[in-house]
PDB file of C-alpha atoms and ligand atoms in Angstrom:
ATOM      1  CA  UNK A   1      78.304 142.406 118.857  1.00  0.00           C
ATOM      2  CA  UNK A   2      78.568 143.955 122.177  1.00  0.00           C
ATOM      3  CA  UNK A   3      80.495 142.707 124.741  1.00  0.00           C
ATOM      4  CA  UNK A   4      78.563 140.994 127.557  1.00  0.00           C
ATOM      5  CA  UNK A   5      80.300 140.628 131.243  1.00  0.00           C
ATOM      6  CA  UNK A   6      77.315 138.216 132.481  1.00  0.00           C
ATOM      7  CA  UNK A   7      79.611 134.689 132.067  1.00  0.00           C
ATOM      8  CA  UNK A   8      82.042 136.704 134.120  1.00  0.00           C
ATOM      9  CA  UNK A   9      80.161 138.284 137.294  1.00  0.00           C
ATOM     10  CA  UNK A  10      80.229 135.805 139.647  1.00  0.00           C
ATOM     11  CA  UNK A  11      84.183 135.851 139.908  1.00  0.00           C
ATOM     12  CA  UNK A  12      84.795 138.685 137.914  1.00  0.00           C
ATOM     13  CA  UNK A  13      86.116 140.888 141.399  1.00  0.00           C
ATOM     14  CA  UNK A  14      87.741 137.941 143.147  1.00  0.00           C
ATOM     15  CA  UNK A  15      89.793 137.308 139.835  1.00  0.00           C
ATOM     16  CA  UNK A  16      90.693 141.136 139.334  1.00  0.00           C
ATOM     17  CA  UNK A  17      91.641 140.919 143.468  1.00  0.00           C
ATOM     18  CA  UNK A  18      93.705 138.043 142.427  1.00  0.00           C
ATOM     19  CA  UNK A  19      95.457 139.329 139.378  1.00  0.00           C
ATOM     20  CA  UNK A  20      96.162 143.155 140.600  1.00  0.00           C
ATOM     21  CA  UNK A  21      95.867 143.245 144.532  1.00  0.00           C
ATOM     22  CA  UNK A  22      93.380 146.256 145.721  1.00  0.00           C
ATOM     23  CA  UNK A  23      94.888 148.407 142.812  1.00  0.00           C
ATOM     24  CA  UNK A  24      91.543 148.218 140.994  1.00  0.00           C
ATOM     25  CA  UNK A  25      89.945 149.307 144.040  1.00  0.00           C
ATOM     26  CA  UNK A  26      92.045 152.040 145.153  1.00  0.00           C
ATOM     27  CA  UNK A  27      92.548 153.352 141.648  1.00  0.00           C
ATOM     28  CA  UNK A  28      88.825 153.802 141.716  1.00  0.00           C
ATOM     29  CA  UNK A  29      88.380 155.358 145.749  1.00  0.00           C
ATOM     30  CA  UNK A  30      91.201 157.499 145.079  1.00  0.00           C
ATOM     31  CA  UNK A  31      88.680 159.596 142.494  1.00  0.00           C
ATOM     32  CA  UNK A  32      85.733 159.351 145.057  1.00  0.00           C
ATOM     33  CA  UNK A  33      87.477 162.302 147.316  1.00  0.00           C
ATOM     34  CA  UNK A  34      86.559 164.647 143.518  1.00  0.00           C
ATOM     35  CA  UNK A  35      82.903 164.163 144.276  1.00  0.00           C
ATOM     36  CA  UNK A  36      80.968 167.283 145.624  1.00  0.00           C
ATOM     37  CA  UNK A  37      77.713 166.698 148.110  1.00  0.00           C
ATOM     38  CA  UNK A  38      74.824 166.725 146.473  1.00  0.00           C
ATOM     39  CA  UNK A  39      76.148 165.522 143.040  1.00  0.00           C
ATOM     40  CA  UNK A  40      74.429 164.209 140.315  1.00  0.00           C
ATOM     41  CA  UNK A  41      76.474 161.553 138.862  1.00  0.00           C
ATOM     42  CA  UNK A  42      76.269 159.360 135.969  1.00  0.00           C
ATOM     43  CA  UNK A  43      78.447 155.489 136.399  1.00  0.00           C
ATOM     44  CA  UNK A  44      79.174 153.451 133.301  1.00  0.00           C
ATOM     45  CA  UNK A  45      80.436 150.068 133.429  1.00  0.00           C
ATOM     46  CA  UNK A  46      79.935 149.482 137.593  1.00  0.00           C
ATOM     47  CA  UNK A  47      80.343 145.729 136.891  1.00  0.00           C
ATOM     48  CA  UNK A  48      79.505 144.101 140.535  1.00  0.00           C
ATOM     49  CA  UNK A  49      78.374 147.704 141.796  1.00  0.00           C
ATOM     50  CA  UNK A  50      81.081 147.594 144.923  1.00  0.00           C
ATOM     51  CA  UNK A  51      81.490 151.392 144.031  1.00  0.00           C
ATOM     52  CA  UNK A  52      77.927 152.084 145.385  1.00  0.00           C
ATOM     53  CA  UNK A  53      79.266 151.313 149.264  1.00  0.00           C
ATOM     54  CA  UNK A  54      82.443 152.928 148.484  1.00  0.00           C
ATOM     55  CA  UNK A  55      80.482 156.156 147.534  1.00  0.00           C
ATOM     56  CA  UNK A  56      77.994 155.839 150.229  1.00  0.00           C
ATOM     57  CA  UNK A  57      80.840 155.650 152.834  1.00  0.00           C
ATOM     58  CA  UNK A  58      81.552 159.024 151.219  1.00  0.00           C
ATOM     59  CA  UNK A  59      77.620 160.404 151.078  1.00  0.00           C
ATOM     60  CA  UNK A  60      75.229 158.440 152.963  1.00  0.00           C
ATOM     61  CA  UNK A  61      72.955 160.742 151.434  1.00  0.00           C
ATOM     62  CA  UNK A  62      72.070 163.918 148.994  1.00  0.00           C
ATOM     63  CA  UNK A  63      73.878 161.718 145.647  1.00  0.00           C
ATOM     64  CA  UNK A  64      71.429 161.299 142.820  1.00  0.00           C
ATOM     65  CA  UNK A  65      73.324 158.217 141.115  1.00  0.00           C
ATOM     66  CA  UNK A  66      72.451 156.829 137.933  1.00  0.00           C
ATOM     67  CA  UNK A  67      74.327 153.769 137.464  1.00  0.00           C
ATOM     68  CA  UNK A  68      74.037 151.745 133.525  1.00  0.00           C
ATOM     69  CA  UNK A  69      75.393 148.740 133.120  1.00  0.00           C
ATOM     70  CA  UNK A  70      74.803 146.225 129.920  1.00  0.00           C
ATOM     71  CA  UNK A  71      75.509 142.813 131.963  1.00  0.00           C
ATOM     72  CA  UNK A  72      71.950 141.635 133.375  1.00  0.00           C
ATOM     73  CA  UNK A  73      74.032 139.484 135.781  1.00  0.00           C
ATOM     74  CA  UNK A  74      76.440 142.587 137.142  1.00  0.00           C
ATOM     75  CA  UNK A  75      73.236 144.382 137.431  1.00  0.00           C
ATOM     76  CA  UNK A  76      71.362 141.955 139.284  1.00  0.00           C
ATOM     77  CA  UNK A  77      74.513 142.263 141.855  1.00  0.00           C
ATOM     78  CA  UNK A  78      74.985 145.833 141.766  1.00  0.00           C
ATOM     79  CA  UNK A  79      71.361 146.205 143.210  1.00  0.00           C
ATOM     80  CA  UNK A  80      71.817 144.310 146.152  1.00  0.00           C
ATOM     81  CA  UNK A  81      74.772 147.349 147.494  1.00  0.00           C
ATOM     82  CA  UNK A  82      74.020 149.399 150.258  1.00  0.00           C
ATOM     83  CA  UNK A  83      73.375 152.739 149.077  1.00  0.00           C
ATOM     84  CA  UNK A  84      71.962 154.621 152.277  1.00  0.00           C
ATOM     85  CA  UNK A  85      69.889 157.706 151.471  1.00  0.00           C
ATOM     86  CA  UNK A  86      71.305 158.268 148.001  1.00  0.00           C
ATOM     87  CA  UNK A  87      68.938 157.731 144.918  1.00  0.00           C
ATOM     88  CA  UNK A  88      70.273 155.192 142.732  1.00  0.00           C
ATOM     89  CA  UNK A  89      68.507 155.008 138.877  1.00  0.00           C
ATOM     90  CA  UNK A  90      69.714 151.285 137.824  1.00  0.00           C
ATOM     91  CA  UNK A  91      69.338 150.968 134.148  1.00  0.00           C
ATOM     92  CA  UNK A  92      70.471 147.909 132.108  1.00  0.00           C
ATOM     93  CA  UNK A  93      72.043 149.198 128.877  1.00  0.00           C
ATOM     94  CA  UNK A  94      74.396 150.128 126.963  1.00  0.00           C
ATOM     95  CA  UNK A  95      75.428 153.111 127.998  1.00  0.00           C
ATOM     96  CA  UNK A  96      75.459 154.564 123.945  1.00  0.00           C
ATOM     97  CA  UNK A  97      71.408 153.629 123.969  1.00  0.00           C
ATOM     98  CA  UNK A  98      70.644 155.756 127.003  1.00  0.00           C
ATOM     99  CA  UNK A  99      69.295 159.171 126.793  1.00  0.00           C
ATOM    100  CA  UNK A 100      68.662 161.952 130.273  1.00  0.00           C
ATOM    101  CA  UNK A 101      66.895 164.963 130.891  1.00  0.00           C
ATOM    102  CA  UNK A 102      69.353 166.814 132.440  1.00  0.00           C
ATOM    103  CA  UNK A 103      73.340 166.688 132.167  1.00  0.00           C
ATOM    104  CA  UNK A 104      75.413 165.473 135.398  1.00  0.00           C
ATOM    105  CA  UNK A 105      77.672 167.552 137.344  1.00  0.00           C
ATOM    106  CA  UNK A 106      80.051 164.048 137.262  1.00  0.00           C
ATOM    107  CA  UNK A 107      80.831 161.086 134.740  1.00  0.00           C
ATOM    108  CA  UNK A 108      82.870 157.947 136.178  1.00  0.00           C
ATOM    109  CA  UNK A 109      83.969 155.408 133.920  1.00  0.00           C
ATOM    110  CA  UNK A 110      85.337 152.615 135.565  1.00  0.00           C
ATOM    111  CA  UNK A 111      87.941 150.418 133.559  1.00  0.00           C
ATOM    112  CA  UNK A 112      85.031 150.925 130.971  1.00  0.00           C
ATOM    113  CA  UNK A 113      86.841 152.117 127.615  1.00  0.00           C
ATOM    114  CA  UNK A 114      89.803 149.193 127.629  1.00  0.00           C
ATOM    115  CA  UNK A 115      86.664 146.781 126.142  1.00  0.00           C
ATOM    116  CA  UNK A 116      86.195 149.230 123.109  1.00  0.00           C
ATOM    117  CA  UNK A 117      87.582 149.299 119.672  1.00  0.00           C
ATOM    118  CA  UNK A 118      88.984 152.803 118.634  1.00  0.00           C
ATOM    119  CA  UNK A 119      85.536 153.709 116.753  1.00  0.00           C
ATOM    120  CA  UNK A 120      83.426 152.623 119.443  1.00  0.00           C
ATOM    121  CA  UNK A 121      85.597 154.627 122.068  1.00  0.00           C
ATOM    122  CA  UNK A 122      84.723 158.065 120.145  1.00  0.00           C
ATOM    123  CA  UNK A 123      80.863 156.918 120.217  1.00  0.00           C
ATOM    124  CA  UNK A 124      81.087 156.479 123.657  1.00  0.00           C
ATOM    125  CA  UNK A 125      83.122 158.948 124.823  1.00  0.00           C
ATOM    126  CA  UNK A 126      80.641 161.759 122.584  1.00  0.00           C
ATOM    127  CA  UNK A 127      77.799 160.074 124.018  1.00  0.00           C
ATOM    128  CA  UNK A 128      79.094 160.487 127.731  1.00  0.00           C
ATOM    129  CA  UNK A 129      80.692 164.156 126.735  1.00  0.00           C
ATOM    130  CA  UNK A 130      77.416 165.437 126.056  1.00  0.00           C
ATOM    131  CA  UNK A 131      75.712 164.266 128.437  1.00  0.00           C
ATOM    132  CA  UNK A 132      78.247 166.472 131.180  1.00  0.00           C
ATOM    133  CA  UNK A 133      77.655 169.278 132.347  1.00  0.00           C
ATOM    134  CA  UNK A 134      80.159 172.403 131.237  1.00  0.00           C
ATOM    135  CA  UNK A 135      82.620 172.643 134.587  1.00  0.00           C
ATOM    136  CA  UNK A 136      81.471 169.026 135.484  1.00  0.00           C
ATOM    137  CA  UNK A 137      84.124 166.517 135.797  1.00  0.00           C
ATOM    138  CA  UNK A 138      85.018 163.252 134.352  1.00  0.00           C
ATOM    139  CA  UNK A 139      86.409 160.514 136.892  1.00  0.00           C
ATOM    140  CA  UNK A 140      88.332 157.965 134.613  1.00  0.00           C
ATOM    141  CA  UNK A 141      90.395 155.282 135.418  1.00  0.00           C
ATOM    142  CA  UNK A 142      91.943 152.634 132.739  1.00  0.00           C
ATOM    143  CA  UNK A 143      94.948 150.587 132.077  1.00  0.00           C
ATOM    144  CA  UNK A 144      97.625 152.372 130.085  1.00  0.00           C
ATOM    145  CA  UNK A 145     100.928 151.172 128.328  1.00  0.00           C
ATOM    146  CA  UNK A 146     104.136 153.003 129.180  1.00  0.00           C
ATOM    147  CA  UNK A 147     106.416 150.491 127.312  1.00  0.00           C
ATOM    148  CA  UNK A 148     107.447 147.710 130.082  1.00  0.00           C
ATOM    149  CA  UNK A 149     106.954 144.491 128.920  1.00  0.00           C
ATOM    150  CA  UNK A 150     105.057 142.873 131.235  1.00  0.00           C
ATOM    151  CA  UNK A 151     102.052 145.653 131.055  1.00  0.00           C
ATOM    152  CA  UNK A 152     101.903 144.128 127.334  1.00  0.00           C
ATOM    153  CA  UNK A 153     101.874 140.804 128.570  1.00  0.00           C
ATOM    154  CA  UNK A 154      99.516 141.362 131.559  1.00  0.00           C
ATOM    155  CA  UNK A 155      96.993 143.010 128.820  1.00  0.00           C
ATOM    156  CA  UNK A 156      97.060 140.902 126.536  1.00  0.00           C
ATOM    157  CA  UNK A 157      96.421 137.660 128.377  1.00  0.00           C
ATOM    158  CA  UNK A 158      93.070 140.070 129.835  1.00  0.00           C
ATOM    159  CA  UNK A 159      92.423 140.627 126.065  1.00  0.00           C
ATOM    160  CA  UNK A 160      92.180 136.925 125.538  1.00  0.00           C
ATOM    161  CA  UNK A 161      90.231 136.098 127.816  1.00  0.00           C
ATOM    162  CA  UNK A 162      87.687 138.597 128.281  1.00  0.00           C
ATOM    163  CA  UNK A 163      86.960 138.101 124.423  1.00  0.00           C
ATOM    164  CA  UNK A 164      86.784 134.266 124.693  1.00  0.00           C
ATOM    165  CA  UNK A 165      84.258 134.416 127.786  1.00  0.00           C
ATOM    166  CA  UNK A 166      82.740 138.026 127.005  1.00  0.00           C
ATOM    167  CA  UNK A 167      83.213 138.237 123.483  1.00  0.00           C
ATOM    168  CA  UNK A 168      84.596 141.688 124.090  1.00  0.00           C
ATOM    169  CA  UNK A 169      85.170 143.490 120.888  1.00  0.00           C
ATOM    170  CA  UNK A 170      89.109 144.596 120.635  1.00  0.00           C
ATOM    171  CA  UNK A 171      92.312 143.194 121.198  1.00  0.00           C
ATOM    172  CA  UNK A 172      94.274 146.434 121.359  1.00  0.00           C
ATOM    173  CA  UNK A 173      93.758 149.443 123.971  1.00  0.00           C
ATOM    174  CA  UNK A 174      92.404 152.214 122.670  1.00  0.00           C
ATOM    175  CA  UNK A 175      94.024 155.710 122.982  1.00  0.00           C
ATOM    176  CA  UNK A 176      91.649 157.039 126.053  1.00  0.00           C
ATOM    177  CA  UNK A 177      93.574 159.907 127.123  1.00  0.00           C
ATOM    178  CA  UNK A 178      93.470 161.024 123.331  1.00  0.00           C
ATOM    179  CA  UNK A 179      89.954 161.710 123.699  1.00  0.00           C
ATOM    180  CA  UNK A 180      90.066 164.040 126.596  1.00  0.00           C
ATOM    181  CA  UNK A 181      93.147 165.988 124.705  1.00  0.00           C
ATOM    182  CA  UNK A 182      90.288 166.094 121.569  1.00  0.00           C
ATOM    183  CA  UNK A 183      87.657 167.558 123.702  1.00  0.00           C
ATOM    184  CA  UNK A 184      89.891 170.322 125.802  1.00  0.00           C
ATOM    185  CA  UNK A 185      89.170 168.593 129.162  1.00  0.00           C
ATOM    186  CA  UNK A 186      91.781 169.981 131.666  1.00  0.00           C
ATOM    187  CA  UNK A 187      93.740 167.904 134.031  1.00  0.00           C
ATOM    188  CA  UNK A 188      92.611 168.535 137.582  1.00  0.00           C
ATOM    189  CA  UNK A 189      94.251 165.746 139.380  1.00  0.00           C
ATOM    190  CA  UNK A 190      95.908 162.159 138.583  1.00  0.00           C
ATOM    191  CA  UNK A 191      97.608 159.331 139.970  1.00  0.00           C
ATOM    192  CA  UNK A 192      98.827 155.884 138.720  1.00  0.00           C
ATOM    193  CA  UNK A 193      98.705 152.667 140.446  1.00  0.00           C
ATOM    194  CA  UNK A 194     100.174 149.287 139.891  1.00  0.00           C
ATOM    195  CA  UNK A 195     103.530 150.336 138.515  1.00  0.00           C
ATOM    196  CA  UNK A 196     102.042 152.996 136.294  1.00  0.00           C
ATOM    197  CA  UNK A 197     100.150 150.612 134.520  1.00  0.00           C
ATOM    198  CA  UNK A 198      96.649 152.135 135.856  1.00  0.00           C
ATOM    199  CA  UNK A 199      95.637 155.800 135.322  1.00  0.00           C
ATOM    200  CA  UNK A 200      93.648 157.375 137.372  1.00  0.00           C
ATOM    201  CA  UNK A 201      92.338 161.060 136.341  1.00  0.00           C
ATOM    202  CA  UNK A 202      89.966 163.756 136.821  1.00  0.00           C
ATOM    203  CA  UNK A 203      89.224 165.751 133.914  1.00  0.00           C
ATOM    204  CA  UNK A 204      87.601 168.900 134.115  1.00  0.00           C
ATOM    205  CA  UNK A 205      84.829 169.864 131.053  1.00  0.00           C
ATOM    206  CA  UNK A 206      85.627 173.141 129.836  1.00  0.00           C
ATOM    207  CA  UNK A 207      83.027 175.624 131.030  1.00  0.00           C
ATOM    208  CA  UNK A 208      82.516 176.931 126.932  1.00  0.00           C
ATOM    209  CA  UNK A 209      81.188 173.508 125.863  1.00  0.00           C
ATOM    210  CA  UNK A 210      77.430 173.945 125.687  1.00  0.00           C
ATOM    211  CA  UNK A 211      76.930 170.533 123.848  1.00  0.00           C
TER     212      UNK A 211
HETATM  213  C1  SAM B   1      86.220 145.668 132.821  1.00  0.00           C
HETATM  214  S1  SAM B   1      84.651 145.655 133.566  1.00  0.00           S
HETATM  215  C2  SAM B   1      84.871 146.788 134.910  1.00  0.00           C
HETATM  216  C3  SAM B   1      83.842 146.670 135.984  1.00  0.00           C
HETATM  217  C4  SAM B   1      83.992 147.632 137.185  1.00  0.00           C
HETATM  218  N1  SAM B   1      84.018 148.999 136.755  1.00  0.00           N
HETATM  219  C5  SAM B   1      85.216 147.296 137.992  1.00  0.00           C
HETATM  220  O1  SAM B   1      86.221 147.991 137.869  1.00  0.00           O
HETATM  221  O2  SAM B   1      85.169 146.326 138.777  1.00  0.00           O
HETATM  222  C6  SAM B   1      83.697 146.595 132.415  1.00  0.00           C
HETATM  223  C7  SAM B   1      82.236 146.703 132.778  1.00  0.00           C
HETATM  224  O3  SAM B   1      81.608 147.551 131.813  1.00  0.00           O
HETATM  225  C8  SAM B   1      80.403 146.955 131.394  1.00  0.00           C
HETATM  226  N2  SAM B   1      80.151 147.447 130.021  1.00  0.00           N
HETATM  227  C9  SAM B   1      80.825 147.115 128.899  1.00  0.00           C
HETATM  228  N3  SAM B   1      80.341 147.780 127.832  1.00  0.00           N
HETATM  229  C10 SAM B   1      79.331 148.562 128.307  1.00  0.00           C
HETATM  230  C11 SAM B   1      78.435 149.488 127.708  1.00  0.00           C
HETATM  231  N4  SAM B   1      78.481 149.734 126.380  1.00  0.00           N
HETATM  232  N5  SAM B   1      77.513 150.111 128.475  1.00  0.00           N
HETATM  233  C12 SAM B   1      77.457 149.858 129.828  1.00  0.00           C
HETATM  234  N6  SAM B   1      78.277 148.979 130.452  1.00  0.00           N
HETATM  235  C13 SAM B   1      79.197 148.342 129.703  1.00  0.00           C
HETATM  236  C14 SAM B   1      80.643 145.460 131.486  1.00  0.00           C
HETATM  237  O4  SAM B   1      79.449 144.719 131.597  1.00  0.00           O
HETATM  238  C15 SAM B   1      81.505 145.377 132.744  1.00  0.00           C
HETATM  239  O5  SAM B   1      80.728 145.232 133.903  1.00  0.00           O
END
């Protein structure tokens, strides 16, 4: 069953503010600076949608946006951000269920993958591969284990109780970076936060995909 963030929306960024500071945030602005003008970008996994007035500080205008999320309750939040003269497309779904016209020049995943299983990662991150374009780039930012024991600690407890209140489906991070390595993306640019316990990159799609 999919995971489902609606029990969790109402306190879901006061409780990450709590537990981690502004690293969430910044680990997220920090990629905003790889957007172009003009950009047609593709969010998965927004949760409240606080990234909308982060980007429009960036582009008050000229972003076509399309923003999926599969909590009705994040949703309903997300739509309420200022967005100035961008066009946002709000769609409520799983991201794996949606289908576009036209490829984006960027993909931003948001602490998005840590929910996933291995097998549904590699759905996923197909899904979102093809649907960017060749030279477009791929904002991600995750949690990632680089053997001190309180990361393990610190993830775990998240893994218990997102899955008791979300019924999200692993209890294990999956191998993101992996994925990238799989499908030649190139490094452009990346930065940790929190210790190194957040990852922050911007992966380039190599310009001979056509998928
Ligand atoms: C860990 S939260 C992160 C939220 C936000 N990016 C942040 O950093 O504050 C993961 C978000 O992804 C959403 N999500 C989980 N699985 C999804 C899917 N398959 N498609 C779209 N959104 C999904 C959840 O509803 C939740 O809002």
């Amino acid at each position: 069953m999919a995971s489902n963030y609606d029990n969790s929306a109402w306190f879901y960024d006061r409780l990450s503010r709590v537990v981690y500071g502004d690293a969430l945030v910044h680990a997220q602005i920090y990629l905003l600076q790889f957007i172009k003008p003009n950009s047609r970008i593709l969010i998965a996994g927004g949760g409240t949608g606080w990234i909308l007035e982060e980007l429009t500080k960036k582009h008050p205008s000229g972003l076509k946006i399309t923003y999926v999320e599969i909590s009705a309750n994040m949703m309903a939040l997300s739509k309420k951000r200022s967005i100035g003269h961008n066009e946002v497309s709000f769609i409520n779904a799983p991201i794996e269920d949606t289908v576009y016209t036209e490829q984006f020049d960027v993909v931003f995943t948001p602490f998005l993958f840590d929910n996933f299983r291995e097998d549904t990662l590699q759905n996923v991150f197909n899904h979102l591969h093809k649907l960017l374009k060749p030279g477009g780039v791929w904002l991600n930012t995750d949690f990632q284990l680089t053997g001190k024991w309180w990361q393990n600690v610190l993830l775990k407890s998240m893994f218990v109780f997102f899955r008791i209140l979300c019924r999200i489906e692993t209890s294990v991070l999956p191998n993101i970076m992996r994925q990238f390595k799989q499908h030649q993306y190139e490094t452009i640019a990346e930065q940790t936060f929190f210790g190194d316990f957040i990852l922050s990159t911007v992966a380039g799609k190599s310009l001979s995909f056509r998928a």
